[in-house]
Amino acid sequence: MYRMCKLTGTYVEIRRIAFDANFNVFGLNLAVEELRGRFSSGDQTLKQINIYITLPPNVPTKLFHCKIQSKHVEVGIKGNPSYLNTAGDKLEEGEDGVKSSCPLSPRRHICYNGRDKGSRSRQGMVGLSIGEKHFIQGGIAQDLRSDGRKRLTYRPISVETGNIPQANGSARVKIGATDVIASVKAELGKPSPFQPDKGKVSIYVDCSPTAAPIFEGRGGDELSAELSSALQRCLLGGKSGAGAGIDLSSLSIVEGKICWDLYIYGLVVSSDGNLLDALGAAIKAALSNTGIPKVHVAASGPSDGQSEVDVSDEEFLQFDTSSVPVIVTSTKVGRHYIVDATSEEESQMSSAISVSINRQGRICGLTKRGGAGLDPSVILDMISVAKHVSEQLMNKLDSEISAAEACEEES
Amino acid sequence: MRGLQVSLNQTQKIRLQRALEKIDSFSSKSNPNASVTVADTIPVNFEDGVLKGHGTSELDGEVVATLCGVVERVNKLVYVRTLRARYKPEIGDIIVGRVIEVAPKRWRLEINFSQDAVLMLSSMNLPDGIQRRRTAVDELNMRSIFEENDVVCAEVRGFQHDGSLHLQARSQKYGKLERGQLLTVSPYLVKRRKQHFHHIEQYGIDLILGCNGFIWVGEHVEARDDMIVEDQVSTSEQQNATPNRYPASLEEQERTYTPLETRQNICRTANAVRVLSTLGFSINVEVIMEMVNLSSSLNLNIHEMLGAEFCVLVAEGEAERRSLKKKKG
């Protein structure tokens, strides 16, 4: 016996959904055994969410209580403490406590684009049938993915540098069918008063509509914001500047007065999963391709801060990228972790952790995505897997970058 | 090379170049005037009136091509046929599509065409196999046959007045495809043949080459005869057999996964199709099987089939094959 609760709407904001496949304790004691594992699926399309809930036997549907609002979901049987209630902060006894931790955009957990285009986009995100999903999960479980890779193998990576001559540095990285371009522009600016001896770096990502039709108009904003903040977290460290992968003090010219502002722009040209890793690699390559003009500061500037700065056009300083970390995303599907997921595999993921690791094997930043909660031991496991993979990735990237730069010098 | 995602080193580039040139030299030079690019004049005999078809336009009294392609002439009609055209369906084509909508008495499938194809409920065999009129109950149970995002194999039955396709899936070999993967290639790579369903016995896989460019590679499934199954259903009910539902718990799912041996063959075949698609060679069963045998004889890792070396080897192999064909014919 089941009751279907259907919510159609153009804009749904649900904060912190805290369910997983194993409901543990329900209000009614005699319903405990029956309800365990009975929650089947929630499928979702771009227009509506259908949640299918099987009630314990002998409970008439009239008593079923379900309230879905823009910030609050409540499910239960009338007359009993509600089974699922995201409003309260207290954990129900026995619940896993699997409230999803820190999604990147803290307000929204599921967010749909407000526009309803009516017709389905043709080459857009295609759904997968149950048979195909089963096949993908089987492949991951048996260590043989759809294109023959093992769980921890990357797709072929190709790097080109110097694509954009007007920028100070640029690079284009292709991982399989994912294609991203990063460019670095350096401008003179004033350092922030809290850190007068450090330069400033800001990272912006834009998802081009050529990557997927849903990115058209405002559709890509959500993903762009998520990627930008993840990259900032992974490469730039905390607010105090600690843990930054990029050495900001090398960007300072005159302490307290003039520094270099680096603007790093990323553009997603084609998206087939694993955007974060590709963007991290592209930024690393672009930074190694960056030439910062040499600056001569006139010594006789007045003390109230108007120094003469002469930016040379000829001489360039190569940016030091030996400490720029590389980002490895490990995705959990079923019980196993894979690295470098394609977009089909990402649609099956329960959660993903992106770790940025530098050459010394230290973690510079950490981001978790995905709706399912993770046990802390699982997180530590995924981090160690990512660390193991990062060495090979770092070496591969370095060799590709130097090959690309050699290629560029020839031409 | 359009879409070639692998980076080749110098020697590989040279080898690939040479192989492709060799292949070009074997292509028929019967009518060098036949291929045109945009703004090329089409040689036309103006004495008989000429009908200007698709891809042509009149400019300064001359017929000029507006597309890149091959000139085709049919009586008085002159038109330009592009090479990389959208899929052009014909009656009797076998196609593979994905259900995008369950509508009253029909399913809408996406088939890489300008419009969605329609599969009527009456063109589909009912699960119990009896031939009867479809009732309202059948209509309500449509989702138990095909759901959204299911991959379906069907045949083109005809065209509707607005140009969209009508499909039928009445035979046992058509229907839902599970336990495998779907690949998308350009439609012009799959030529029409007598056989589009291939059951590769030695590997235990099914290969379906849809004319619309969707290719299905999957585990072999015996085409069941529904009439016989109906007698067995009552006996097997105690076993709680619902073969179409995937079990929910993780352990049961693990038991129903495709065996590793078959999975390796599926992945090899899929990678063979991918390489052929990036190189732009026609896809048919013989070529695919040759590539799979080549890769296993070289003991290549399945993943390395997508690498640069294998790509170049395939191009060279194709050049060889065409030179042999030329010598024979």
XYZ file of C-alpha atoms in Angstrom:
740
model
C 0.000 0.000 0.000
C 1.578 3.260 -0.920
C 0.738 6.849 -1.273
C 2.396 9.072 -3.787
C 3.251 12.618 -2.943
C 3.856 14.725 -5.975
C 5.331 18.131 -6.003
C 5.505 19.988 -9.233
C 7.108 23.274 -9.167
C 9.618 25.273 -10.959
C 11.748 26.107 -7.988
C 12.348 23.770 -5.126
C 14.721 24.460 -2.296
C 15.158 21.706 0.195
C 17.677 22.055 2.888
C 19.581 19.063 4.122
C 17.710 15.953 3.284
C 18.593 13.352 5.814
C 17.464 10.040 4.539
C 19.260 7.080 3.191
C 18.197 3.675 2.052
C 18.024 2.174 5.506
C 15.461 3.804 7.696
C 16.105 2.620 11.150
C 13.588 3.623 13.709
C 10.090 4.677 13.118
C 7.616 5.987 15.638
C 5.467 2.897 15.853
C 7.323 0.030 17.388
C 5.521 -2.632 15.526
C 6.281 -0.955 12.293
C 10.014 -1.048 12.796
C 10.706 -4.324 11.110
C 8.444 -3.772 8.162
C 9.601 -0.345 7.289
C 13.260 -1.151 7.404
C 14.620 -1.039 3.928
C 11.230 -0.409 2.429
C 11.870 3.097 1.281
C 12.512 2.503 -2.308
C 13.316 5.283 -4.575
C 12.958 8.899 -5.238
C 13.374 9.708 -8.794
C 13.469 13.143 -10.108
C 13.149 14.872 -13.373
C 13.736 18.467 -14.075
C 10.090 19.279 -13.560
C 8.936 17.317 -10.612
C 9.896 15.079 -7.766
C 8.068 11.850 -7.077
C 8.656 10.272 -3.715
C 7.324 6.770 -3.246
C 6.835 5.657 0.297
C 5.524 2.293 1.387
C 3.454 2.476 4.526
C 3.581 -0.306 7.064
C 0.662 -2.699 6.760
C -2.589 -1.918 8.533
C -2.021 1.774 8.313
C -4.721 3.452 6.278
C -3.553 6.052 3.845
C -5.642 8.693 5.545
C -3.186 8.756 8.400
C -0.219 9.428 6.176
C 1.134 12.886 6.659
C 3.510 14.465 4.254
C 4.455 18.091 4.105
C 6.878 19.440 1.556
C 7.694 23.077 1.539
C 10.453 25.060 0.066
C 12.684 24.746 3.122
C 11.179 21.949 5.071
C 10.254 18.338 4.479
C 8.201 16.355 6.915
C 6.982 12.803 6.539
C 5.207 10.713 9.096
C 2.055 9.058 10.322
C -0.488 11.258 12.006
C -0.541 10.983 15.706
C 3.067 9.901 15.935
C 6.365 11.733 15.985
C 7.228 12.464 12.433
C 9.576 10.101 10.758
C 11.487 12.544 8.686
C 11.652 16.109 9.747
C 14.305 18.435 8.527
C 13.161 21.335 10.609
C 14.344 20.071 13.937
C 17.983 19.785 14.761
C 17.712 16.940 17.162
C 18.650 13.565 15.815
C 16.092 10.849 16.065
C 17.254 7.926 18.028
C 18.970 5.382 15.915
C 19.138 7.590 12.922
C 22.447 7.538 11.173
C 22.878 11.206 11.513
C 23.407 11.304 7.830
C 22.486 14.881 7.321
C 24.557 15.831 4.376
C 27.506 17.755 5.600
C 28.384 21.105 4.179
C 27.147 21.130 0.641
C 29.069 23.663 -1.285
C 26.195 26.039 -1.701
C 25.005 25.925 1.865
C 21.533 27.136 1.160
C 20.449 24.841 -1.558
C 20.617 21.160 -1.724
C 18.460 20.510 -4.691
C 17.823 23.398 -6.923
C 16.151 23.473 -10.261
C 16.365 26.126 -12.834
C 13.353 28.369 -12.656
C 12.586 28.266 -16.337
C 10.434 25.525 -17.677
C 11.396 25.135 -21.268
C 8.652 22.719 -22.084
C 10.340 20.557 -24.619
C 13.079 18.316 -23.476
C 16.518 19.250 -24.646
C 17.737 16.787 -27.168
C 21.415 16.337 -26.553
C 21.156 17.294 -22.939
C 21.631 15.162 -19.897
C 20.215 11.882 -21.086
C 18.784 9.683 -18.455
C 19.953 6.140 -18.008
C 17.722 3.131 -17.900
C 17.739 0.884 -14.875
C 19.538 -1.778 -16.877
C 22.299 0.606 -17.846
C 22.689 1.868 -14.304
C 22.948 -1.694 -13.093
C 25.583 -2.357 -15.705
C 27.626 0.650 -14.645
C 27.432 -0.258 -10.990
C 28.374 -3.826 -11.814
C 31.352 -2.624 -13.750
C 32.569 -0.502 -10.893
C 32.092 -3.337 -8.458
C 34.080 -5.688 -10.688
C 36.828 -3.162 -11.373
C 36.062 -2.937 -15.079
C 34.327 0.260 -16.065
C 32.409 0.881 -19.267
C 35.466 1.891 -21.220
C 37.702 -0.767 -19.770
C 39.404 1.365 -17.150
C 40.163 0.182 -13.693
C 38.677 2.055 -10.780
C 41.718 4.226 -10.208
C 42.744 4.895 -13.783
C 42.485 8.286 -15.399
C 41.399 8.838 -18.954
C 44.065 10.085 -21.347
C 45.016 13.644 -20.455
C 46.265 16.112 -23.023
C 47.581 19.570 -22.235
C 48.185 22.559 -24.480
C 49.633 25.773 -23.201
C 49.665 29.271 -24.535
C 46.300 29.115 -26.285
C 45.395 32.689 -25.423
C 48.245 35.014 -26.312
C 46.668 38.119 -24.774
C 46.565 36.564 -21.331
C 49.596 36.257 -19.134
C 49.211 32.516 -19.128
C 46.736 30.039 -20.497
C 46.252 26.334 -20.917
C 43.721 23.897 -22.268
C 43.306 20.483 -20.722
C 41.334 17.582 -22.112
C 40.562 14.571 -19.968
C 38.706 12.171 -22.245
C 35.808 14.211 -23.552
C 35.977 16.866 -20.828
C 37.596 19.999 -22.196
C 38.445 23.074 -20.132
C 40.469 26.220 -20.744
C 42.112 28.296 -18.022
C 43.649 31.711 -18.402
C 45.579 33.901 -16.002
C 45.626 37.671 -16.153
C 47.850 39.756 -13.893
C 47.050 43.333 -13.011
C 48.474 45.794 -10.553
C 46.416 46.363 -7.491
C 46.420 47.268 -3.841
C 46.885 44.490 -1.285
C 44.248 43.918 1.326
C 44.893 45.688 4.630
C 44.827 42.407 6.571
C 47.603 40.917 4.499
C 49.734 43.753 3.221
C 52.577 41.528 2.151
C 50.566 39.200 -0.027
C 49.123 39.541 -3.474
C 45.567 38.572 -4.365
C 44.264 35.760 -6.485
C 40.700 35.216 -7.530
C 39.287 32.304 -9.440
C 36.168 32.365 -11.575
C 34.706 29.543 -13.591
C 32.210 29.820 -16.381
C 30.298 26.914 -17.884
C 29.835 27.554 -21.556
C 26.513 26.570 -23.147
C 28.451 24.543 -25.687
C 29.187 22.060 -22.944
C 25.586 21.168 -22.248
C 22.259 22.736 -23.210
C 21.289 23.166 -19.569
C 24.095 25.681 -19.209
C 22.322 28.074 -21.487
C 21.371 31.390 -19.949
C 21.467 31.211 -16.177
C 21.473 27.446 -16.081
C 25.195 27.128 -15.602
C 25.456 29.651 -12.787
C 24.883 27.153 -10.044
C 27.583 24.826 -11.243
C 29.967 27.698 -11.972
C 29.606 29.058 -8.460
C 30.156 25.616 -7.003
C 33.273 25.011 -9.058
C 34.685 28.463 -8.315
C 34.313 28.108 -4.593
C 35.680 24.566 -4.649
C 38.736 25.703 -6.577
C 39.261 28.619 -4.255
C 39.077 26.330 -1.313
C 41.472 23.843 -2.842
C 44.032 26.235 -4.207
C 43.889 29.322 -2.109
C 43.437 28.040 1.378
C 41.684 29.784 4.210
C 40.866 33.416 4.871
C 44.080 34.053 6.712
C 46.004 32.891 3.695
C 47.198 29.812 5.472
C 47.450 26.625 3.500
C 47.431 28.290 0.153
C 48.696 26.199 -2.698
C 49.805 29.302 -4.479
C 52.485 31.347 -2.798
C 50.922 34.769 -2.453
C 53.928 36.579 -1.030
C 55.702 36.258 -4.350
C 53.034 38.501 -5.808
C 53.788 41.454 -3.612
C 55.656 44.393 -5.121
C 55.642 47.117 -2.544
C 54.420 45.966 0.807
C 51.157 47.547 1.721
C 50.893 49.542 -1.448
C 51.179 47.621 -4.672
C 50.790 43.987 -5.467
C 49.850 41.783 -8.337
C 46.243 40.745 -8.640
C 45.896 37.454 -10.460
C 42.591 36.748 -12.082
C 42.236 33.137 -13.036
C 39.360 32.339 -15.378
C 38.242 28.858 -16.197
C 35.943 27.987 -19.064
C 34.241 24.638 -19.427
C 34.001 23.905 -23.128
C 32.824 20.349 -23.006
C 31.643 18.452 -19.994
C 31.904 14.706 -19.527
C 32.413 14.418 -15.826
C 35.271 15.239 -13.486
C 35.251 18.962 -14.148
C 37.034 19.820 -10.940
C 40.102 17.743 -11.681
C 40.307 19.099 -15.196
C 40.013 22.674 -13.988
C 42.652 22.100 -11.330
C 45.004 20.670 -13.937
C 44.281 23.516 -16.335
C 44.965 26.114 -13.672
C 48.213 24.420 -12.768
C 49.262 24.367 -16.412
C 48.184 27.950 -16.958
C 50.133 29.098 -13.923
C 53.247 27.353 -15.115
C 52.769 29.125 -18.432
C 52.265 32.498 -16.756
C 54.819 35.193 -17.196
C 54.529 38.071 -14.784
C 56.134 41.226 -16.111
C 59.129 42.501 -14.192
C 58.434 45.624 -12.266
C 60.842 48.446 -11.457
C 59.796 50.567 -8.571
C 61.124 54.106 -8.569
C 62.989 54.535 -5.324
C 62.204 58.171 -4.865
C 58.490 57.922 -4.272
C 56.895 60.231 -1.701
C 56.083 58.552 1.552
C 52.345 59.001 1.327
C 52.186 56.088 -1.026
C 52.398 57.218 -4.600
C 55.238 55.139 -5.927
C 56.178 55.120 -9.526
C 55.986 51.681 -10.974
C 57.405 50.779 -14.294
C 56.031 47.599 -15.792
C 58.420 46.167 -18.273
C 57.150 44.695 -21.491
C 60.146 42.601 -22.228
C 61.187 40.733 -19.172
C 58.991 38.175 -17.553
C 59.222 36.189 -14.430
C 57.936 32.677 -14.609
C 55.508 31.930 -11.876
C 56.770 29.317 -9.493
C 54.359 26.401 -9.607
C 56.250 23.682 -7.820
C 53.917 23.966 -4.890
C 50.647 24.242 -6.787
C 48.540 21.283 -5.772
C 46.635 18.960 -8.008
C 42.995 18.066 -7.380
C 41.830 14.470 -7.278
C 38.139 13.678 -7.034
C 37.164 10.296 -5.785
C 33.561 9.303 -6.297
C 31.756 6.715 -4.271
C 29.413 4.458 -6.198
C 27.882 1.648 -4.215
C 30.686 0.351 -2.054
C 33.634 1.313 -4.181
C 35.499 4.469 -5.045
C 36.400 5.494 -8.529
C 38.590 8.243 -9.786
C 37.860 10.345 -12.869
C 34.189 9.566 -13.279
C 32.434 10.175 -16.567
C 29.139 11.994 -16.455
C 27.244 8.688 -16.615
C 29.123 7.393 -13.611
C 28.648 10.673 -11.783
C 24.912 10.304 -12.161
C 25.205 7.109 -10.109
C 27.335 8.525 -7.376
C 26.273 8.728 -3.808
C 28.947 11.207 -2.820
C 32.292 12.516 -3.987
C 35.307 13.960 -2.261
C 37.729 16.286 -4.001
C 41.125 16.549 -2.371
C 43.856 18.876 -3.441
C 47.270 17.453 -2.700
C 50.620 19.059 -3.311
C 53.903 17.496 -4.246
C 54.870 16.762 -0.670
C 51.704 14.756 -0.221
C 50.031 17.321 1.999
C 46.361 18.122 1.702
C 45.672 21.712 0.746
C 41.909 21.603 0.506
C 38.971 19.272 0.760
C 35.466 19.401 -0.656
C 32.621 16.989 -0.334
C 29.762 16.828 -2.779
C 26.725 14.691 -3.035
C 23.636 13.987 -1.044
C 24.533 10.911 0.920
C 26.183 11.109 4.274
C 29.536 9.488 4.825
C 30.998 7.798 7.798
C 34.244 9.476 8.890
C 36.222 6.288 8.349
C 34.976 6.222 4.788
C 36.143 9.778 4.294
C 39.610 8.934 5.573
C 39.681 5.942 3.268
C 38.736 8.025 0.272
C 41.368 10.590 1.161
C 44.076 7.961 1.273
C 42.913 6.588 -2.094
C 43.062 10.077 -3.544
C 46.517 10.612 -2.110
C 47.745 7.413 -3.674
C 46.399 8.421 -7.055
C 47.657 11.955 -6.824
C 51.317 10.994 -7.132
C 50.823 9.441 -10.538
C 48.574 12.256 -11.616
C 51.101 14.867 -10.521
C 53.882 13.180 -12.465
C 51.731 12.728 -15.519
C 50.619 16.342 -15.448
C 54.127 17.634 -15.008
C 55.385 15.656 -17.970
C 52.440 16.734 -20.094
C 52.923 20.364 -19.151
C 56.589 20.340 -19.980
C 55.861 18.571 -23.258
C 53.246 21.162 -24.088
C 55.582 24.016 -23.274
C 58.328 22.476 -25.367
C 55.845 22.123 -28.195
C 54.815 25.722 -27.809
C 58.372 26.956 -27.899
C 59.009 25.140 -31.135
C 56.037 26.610 -32.929
C 40.853 14.549 -37.292
C 37.472 15.455 -35.993
C 36.961 14.378 -32.451
C 40.243 12.573 -32.041
C 40.866 12.936 -28.365
C 44.170 11.165 -28.125
C 47.384 13.010 -28.517
C 49.725 11.360 -30.947
C 53.440 11.652 -30.878
C 55.389 12.424 -34.022
C 55.867 8.910 -35.401
C 52.263 8.042 -34.740
C 51.109 11.155 -36.541
C 53.172 10.239 -39.567
C 51.912 6.691 -39.609
C 48.334 7.799 -39.283
C 48.791 10.313 -42.063
C 50.200 7.677 -44.366
C 47.453 5.194 -43.620
C 44.752 7.757 -44.259
C 46.348 8.804 -47.515
C 46.484 5.205 -48.607
C 42.809 4.798 -47.838
C 41.996 7.940 -49.779
C 43.833 6.641 -52.777
C 41.668 3.559 -52.817
C 38.397 5.410 -52.777
C 36.649 5.360 -56.098
C 37.543 8.175 -58.355
C 34.665 7.478 -60.674
C 33.317 10.966 -60.705
C 35.731 13.568 -59.407
C 33.238 16.301 -60.177
C 30.703 14.818 -57.850
C 31.908 16.366 -54.616
C 31.422 20.054 -54.082
C 32.014 22.567 -51.379
C 30.068 25.689 -50.597
C 29.880 28.150 -53.498
C 31.133 25.660 -56.064
C 29.329 25.776 -59.370
C 27.447 22.646 -60.257
C 27.896 21.679 -63.885
C 24.394 21.556 -65.244
C 23.093 21.149 -68.721
C 20.797 24.105 -69.112
C 19.025 22.897 -72.203
C 16.758 20.536 -70.324
C 15.105 22.447 -67.536
C 16.771 21.772 -64.245
C 15.087 21.496 -60.873
C 17.216 22.896 -58.113
C 16.903 20.700 -55.032
C 18.260 20.866 -51.511
C 21.645 22.413 -51.049
C 21.633 24.425 -54.252
C 20.772 27.953 -55.128
C 20.782 30.177 -58.149
C 23.488 32.820 -58.303
C 24.159 34.929 -61.394
C 22.412 32.427 -63.582
C 24.496 29.552 -62.304
C 23.556 26.755 -59.994
C 25.761 26.992 -56.958
C 26.112 24.599 -54.031
C 25.292 25.863 -50.565
C 26.490 22.757 -48.742
C 29.551 20.578 -48.793
C 28.726 17.197 -50.156
C 28.142 15.068 -53.200
C 26.037 16.090 -56.159
C 23.194 13.740 -56.923
C 21.134 13.857 -60.052
C 17.783 12.209 -60.506
C 16.249 12.960 -63.896
C 15.960 16.711 -63.807
C 16.474 17.138 -60.096
C 19.895 18.235 -58.934
C 20.668 18.334 -55.252
C 23.586 18.158 -52.894
C 23.676 15.355 -50.375
C 25.822 16.023 -47.367
C 28.018 13.283 -46.046
C 27.552 13.821 -42.346
C 23.805 14.189 -42.552
C 21.279 13.602 -39.865
C 19.806 10.174 -39.761
C 17.404 9.674 -42.666
C 14.961 6.926 -41.774
C 13.509 4.415 -44.193
C 10.775 1.891 -43.680
C 12.155 -1.326 -42.294
C 15.161 0.196 -40.563
C 16.150 -1.309 -37.277
C 16.698 1.402 -34.723
C 17.589 1.668 -31.091
C 15.999 4.444 -29.126
C 15.453 5.717 -25.632
C 12.008 6.286 -24.152
C 11.557 9.877 -23.125
C 7.849 9.982 -22.447
C 5.005 7.637 -21.691
C 1.984 9.196 -23.376
C -1.594 7.917 -23.705
C -1.427 4.656 -25.642
C 2.080 5.311 -26.952
C 5.698 5.797 -26.019
C 7.852 8.554 -27.410
C 11.403 7.590 -28.204
C 14.404 9.692 -28.896
C 16.318 8.328 -31.875
C 18.833 10.951 -32.947
C 16.448 12.316 -35.506
C 14.873 15.736 -35.832
C 11.672 14.492 -34.233
C 10.769 11.914 -31.648
C 9.577 8.571 -32.856
C 6.322 7.105 -31.654
C 5.812 3.509 -30.601
C 2.127 2.767 -30.272
C 0.892 0.415 -27.605
C -0.817 -1.585 -30.304
C 2.502 -2.093 -32.096
C 3.983 -3.768 -29.079
C 3.516 -7.291 -27.864
C 1.770 -7.605 -24.553
C 3.639 -9.432 -21.818
C 1.213 -12.318 -21.812
C 1.611 -12.773 -25.503
C -2.066 -13.046 -26.319
C -3.239 -11.128 -29.333
C -6.120 -9.062 -28.167
C -7.498 -5.576 -28.145
C -5.682 -3.240 -25.836
C -7.916 -2.220 -22.992
C -7.759 0.618 -20.538
C -6.004 -1.638 -18.039
C -3.276 -2.287 -20.571
C -2.910 1.419 -20.978
C -2.519 1.919 -17.257
C 0.123 -0.789 -17.151
C 2.240 0.694 -19.898
C 4.953 1.537 -17.432
C 5.423 -2.112 -16.615
C 6.474 -2.663 -20.214
C 8.664 0.373 -20.844
C 9.479 3.202 -18.501
C 11.183 6.513 -19.044
C 14.846 6.239 -20.057
C 14.545 2.622 -21.109
C 16.521 1.567 -24.145
C 14.299 -0.033 -26.753
C 14.965 -1.744 -30.064
C 12.297 -1.426 -32.751
C 11.697 -1.247 -36.459
C 10.423 1.647 -38.517
C 6.891 0.958 -39.612
C 6.135 4.150 -41.450
C 5.928 7.884 -41.385
C 3.242 10.050 -40.000
C 1.894 12.962 -41.971
C 4.038 15.433 -40.052
C 7.214 13.514 -40.764
C 7.678 11.791 -37.440
C 8.249 8.075 -37.319
C 6.019 5.232 -36.376
C 7.744 2.222 -34.916
C 6.761 -1.326 -34.267
C 8.273 -3.884 -31.958
C 6.128 -6.909 -32.545
C 8.763 -9.540 -32.968
C 10.594 -11.261 -30.165
C 13.915 -9.801 -31.091
C 12.689 -6.259 -30.474
C 11.977 -4.854 -27.085
C 13.715 -3.544 -24.001
C 17.477 -3.778 -23.848
C 19.133 -4.279 -20.519
C 22.472 -5.446 -19.203
C 24.755 -3.585 -21.508
C 25.782 -0.198 -22.724
C 24.530 2.123 -25.415
C 26.975 3.948 -27.651
C 26.277 6.877 -29.910
C 28.036 7.285 -33.234
C 27.263 9.361 -36.280
C 24.417 7.811 -38.269
C 26.284 7.804 -41.561
C 28.770 5.270 -40.234
C 26.173 2.515 -40.011
C 25.236 1.355 -43.481
C 22.065 -0.552 -44.139
C 22.639 -4.248 -44.290
C 20.583 -7.399 -44.205
C 21.420 -8.136 -40.609
C 21.584 -5.655 -37.789
C 21.263 -8.050 -34.889
C 24.420 -9.949 -34.215
C 24.854 -12.581 -31.589
C 28.550 -13.196 -31.131
C 28.594 -16.709 -29.735
C 32.217 -16.962 -28.807
C 31.941 -13.941 -26.555
C 28.348 -14.365 -25.499
C 27.350 -10.819 -26.370
C 24.635 -9.197 -28.399
C 25.517 -6.430 -30.800
C 22.734 -4.359 -32.317
C 23.728 -1.772 -34.914
C 20.917 0.719 -35.050
C 20.667 2.606 -38.333
C 20.211 5.811 -36.405
C 23.673 5.649 -34.929
C 22.782 4.110 -31.577
C 24.702 0.915 -31.058
C 23.890 -1.493 -28.276
C 26.479 -3.858 -26.876
C 25.291 -6.135 -24.166
C 25.073 -9.500 -22.563
C 23.285 -12.077 -24.633
C 19.638 -12.485 -23.774
C 17.647 -15.356 -25.200
C 14.601 -14.145 -27.050
C 11.813 -15.604 -25.018
C 8.661 -16.895 -26.533
C 5.919 -15.398 -24.447
C 3.397 -18.153 -25.078
C 5.615 -20.760 -23.486
C 6.604 -18.519 -20.615
C 3.014 -18.077 -19.574
C 2.743 -21.731 -18.555
C 5.925 -21.462 -16.574
C 4.937 -18.290 -14.806
C 2.482 -20.052 -12.547
C 5.060 -22.627 -11.512
C 7.769 -20.134 -10.854
C 5.624 -17.781 -8.850
C 6.767 -19.318 -5.633
C 10.293 -18.356 -6.541
C 9.119 -14.768 -6.676
C 10.620 -14.262 -10.071
C 10.194 -10.769 -11.422
C 13.143 -10.778 -13.766
C 12.693 -7.181 -14.771
C 12.932 -5.707 -11.309
C 16.407 -5.214 -10.039
C 16.796 -6.339 -6.433
C 17.103 -3.535 -3.995
C 19.676 -4.788 -1.568
C 23.341 -4.542 -2.425
C 24.164 -8.206 -1.914
C 21.450 -9.416 -4.244
C 22.504 -6.869 -6.800
C 26.039 -8.174 -6.672
C 24.820 -11.615 -7.478
C 23.021 -10.445 -10.599
C 25.910 -8.501 -12.086
C 27.194 -9.536 -15.494
C 30.009 -12.057 -15.170
C 33.487 -10.620 -15.574
C 34.364 -12.564 -18.724
C 31.326 -11.307 -20.617
C 31.901 -7.828 -19.287
C 35.423 -7.779 -20.660
C 34.133 -8.777 -24.071
C 31.448 -6.133 -23.920
C 34.001 -3.480 -23.037
C 36.368 -4.552 -25.782
C 33.619 -4.422 -28.371
C 32.420 -1.058 -27.116
C 35.926 0.355 -27.291
C 36.303 -1.021 -30.815
C 33.163 0.859 -31.829
C 34.471 4.016 -30.152
C 37.762 3.902 -32.027
C 36.008 3.305 -35.344
C 33.746 6.222 -34.649
C 36.605 8.627 -33.904
C 38.429 7.540 -37.031
C 35.290 7.828 -39.126
C 35.314 4.337 -40.577
C 32.139 2.441 -41.393
C 30.922 0.235 -38.631
C 29.926 -3.310 -39.321
C 30.319 -6.593 -37.570
C 33.332 -7.907 -39.447
C 35.420 -4.840 -38.776
C 34.453 -4.788 -35.127
C 35.308 -8.436 -34.631
C 38.604 -8.009 -36.387
C 39.512 -5.194 -34.079
C 38.522 -7.154 -31.011
C 40.652 -10.068 -32.154
C 43.519 -7.746 -32.927
C 43.412 -6.212 -29.506
C 43.254 -9.550 -27.712
C 46.042 -10.975 -29.837
C 48.220 -8.026 -28.929
C 47.287 -8.543 -25.288
C 46.299 -4.941 -24.968
C 44.618 -3.728 -21.841
C 41.015 -2.948 -22.660
C 41.553 0.655 -21.745
C 44.541 0.961 -24.039
C 42.292 0.367 -26.996
C 41.340 3.999 -26.704
C 44.969 5.084 -26.765
C 46.990 6.479 -29.587
C 48.845 3.344 -30.590
C 45.800 1.220 -31.201
C 44.174 4.036 -33.145
C 47.063 4.107 -35.553
C 47.081 0.327 -35.827
C 43.407 0.326 -36.725
C 43.952 2.903 -39.436
C 46.779 0.849 -40.888
C 44.684 -2.291 -40.718
C 41.867 -0.594 -42.570
C 44.263 0.559 -45.274
C 45.456 -3.024 -45.641
C 41.960 -4.335 -45.913
C 40.988 -1.864 -48.587
C 44.077 -2.586 -50.611
C 43.230 -6.291 -50.505
C 39.685 -5.573 -51.583
C 40.973 -3.483 -54.429
C 43.234 -6.258 -55.603
C 40.410 -8.759 -55.547
C 37.755 -6.631 -57.178
